[in-house]
Amino acid sequence: MSGGGGKTALYALAYGVLGFGAGFVFGALREMVLIPRFGDELGRYIEFPLMIAALFVIALLLQRRLLLGSGALILAGIGGTVVLIVIESAFALFVMGQTTGEYLSSFDISQGALFPLGLLLMALMPWAVGKRS
């Protein structure tokens, strides 16, 4: 079943919001537990697979509920990632009070930032989950 545009949009919205929620929880865990215990770099490397696993579970549960085809899953993954970036950007800039430069540094792979890789995996996860179903 390929799913209509409404189901794809619903998947994307839910995926982005739930992905942000998971990231918020794991980010708090990283900052309050992992980094103080293991240091900045190792704390981030420990958190990363936990976040990817959470995205897998979110994508799996949404796919079981909405049953989208592979084309719709690609769109839902990209759309969900855009939703997450919008929420994440607003949170970082307006709630956390980060400067634009501070926020954009979280995308700097040369400085060890995992965020861009996480976004790529997030965008692909619904399609990957759909392939295994």
Coordinates of C-alpha atoms in Angstrom, one line a residue:
M1 CA 0.0 0.0 0.0
S2 CA 1.6 3.3 -1.0
G3 CA -0.4 5.6 1.3
G4 CA -1.9 8.9 0.4
G5 CA -0.3 12.3 0.9
G6 CA -2.2 12.8 4.1
K7 CA -0.7 9.7 5.6
T8 CA 2.8 10.6 4.4
A9 CA 2.4 14.1 6.0
L10 CA 1.1 12.6 9.2
Y11 CA 4.1 10.2 9.3
A12 CA 6.5 13.0 8.6
L13 CA 5.0 15.3 11.3
A14 CA 4.9 12.5 13.9
Y15 CA 8.4 11.3 13.1
G16 CA 9.9 14.7 13.4
V17 CA 8.1 15.6 16.7
L18 CA 8.8 12.2 18.2
G19 CA 12.4 12.3 17.0
F20 CA 12.9 15.7 18.6
G21 CA 11.3 14.3 21.8
A22 CA 13.7 11.4 21.8
G23 CA 16.6 13.7 21.1
F24 CA 15.6 15.9 24.0
V25 CA 15.6 13.0 26.4
F26 CA 18.9 11.6 25.1
G27 CA 20.4 15.1 25.0
A28 CA 19.5 15.5 28.7
L29 CA 21.0 12.1 29.5
R30 CA 24.2 13.0 27.6
E31 CA 24.6 16.4 29.3
M32 CA 23.7 15.3 32.8
V33 CA 25.1 11.7 33.0
L34 CA 27.3 10.7 30.0
I35 CA 29.5 13.7 29.5
P36 CA 30.2 14.2 33.3
R37 CA 31.1 10.5 33.6
F38 CA 32.9 9.8 30.3
G39 CA 33.9 13.2 28.9
D40 CA 32.5 15.2 26.0
E41 CA 33.5 13.1 23.1
L42 CA 32.9 9.7 24.5
G43 CA 29.6 10.9 26.0
R44 CA 28.4 12.0 22.5
Y45 CA 29.6 8.7 21.0
I46 CA 27.6 6.7 23.6
E47 CA 24.5 8.7 23.0
F48 CA 24.5 8.5 19.2
P49 CA 23.6 4.8 18.8
L50 CA 20.9 5.2 21.4
M51 CA 19.3 8.0 19.4
I52 CA 19.6 6.0 16.2
A53 CA 17.9 3.0 17.9
A54 CA 15.1 5.3 19.1
L55 CA 14.6 6.6 15.5
F56 CA 14.5 3.0 14.3
V57 CA 11.8 2.2 16.9
I58 CA 9.8 5.3 16.1
A59 CA 10.0 4.6 12.3
L60 CA 9.0 0.9 12.9
L61 CA 5.9 1.9 15.0
L62 CA 4.8 4.5 12.5
Q63 CA 5.2 2.1 9.6
R64 CA 3.2 -0.6 11.4
R65 CA 0.4 2.0 11.9
L66 CA 0.4 3.8 8.6
L67 CA 1.8 1.1 6.1
L68 CA 3.4 3.5 3.6
G69 CA 5.1 2.4 0.4
S70 CA 8.8 3.0 -0.2
G71 CA 8.4 6.2 -2.2
A72 CA 6.1 7.7 0.6
L73 CA 8.6 6.5 3.2
I74 CA 11.4 8.4 1.5
L75 CA 9.3 11.6 1.5
A76 CA 8.2 11.0 5.1
G77 CA 11.8 10.5 6.2
I78 CA 12.9 13.7 4.5
G79 CA 9.8 15.6 5.8
G80 CA 10.3 14.3 9.3
T81 CA 13.9 15.4 9.3
V82 CA 12.9 18.9 8.1
V83 CA 10.3 19.0 11.0
L84 CA 13.0 18.0 13.5
I85 CA 15.4 20.7 12.1
V86 CA 12.8 23.4 12.4
I87 CA 11.9 22.4 16.0
E88 CA 15.6 21.9 16.9
S89 CA 16.6 25.3 15.4
A90 CA 13.8 27.1 17.2
F91 CA 14.6 25.4 20.5
A92 CA 18.4 26.1 20.2
L93 CA 18.0 29.7 19.2
F94 CA 15.0 30.9 21.1
V95 CA 14.7 28.7 24.2
M96 CA 18.4 27.8 24.8
G97 CA 19.6 31.2 23.7
Q98 CA 22.4 29.9 21.4
T99 CA 23.8 32.3 18.8
T100 CA 23.4 31.3 15.2
G101 CA 27.2 30.5 15.1
E102 CA 26.9 28.2 18.2
Y103 CA 24.0 26.4 16.7
L104 CA 25.6 26.0 13.3
S105 CA 28.8 24.6 14.9
S106 CA 26.7 21.5 15.9
F107 CA 26.7 20.7 12.1
D108 CA 30.6 20.9 11.8
I109 CA 31.7 17.3 11.0
S110 CA 35.3 18.4 11.1
Q111 CA 34.9 19.2 14.8
G112 CA 33.5 15.7 15.5
A113 CA 29.8 16.7 15.2
L114 CA 27.6 13.7 14.8
F115 CA 24.4 15.8 14.2
P116 CA 24.7 15.8 10.3
L117 CA 25.2 12.0 10.2
G118 CA 22.2 11.6 12.6
L119 CA 20.1 13.7 10.3
L120 CA 21.1 11.6 7.3
L121 CA 20.3 8.4 9.1
M122 CA 17.0 9.9 10.3
A123 CA 16.0 10.8 6.7
L124 CA 16.8 7.2 5.5
M125 CA 15.4 5.3 8.5
P126 CA 11.7 5.1 7.5
W127 CA 12.7 3.7 4.0
A128 CA 15.1 1.2 5.6
V129 CA 12.4 0.1 8.1
G130 CA 10.0 -0.3 5.2
K131 CA 12.5 -2.4 3.2
R132 CA 12.7 -4.9 6.0
S133 CA 8.9 -5.1 6.5

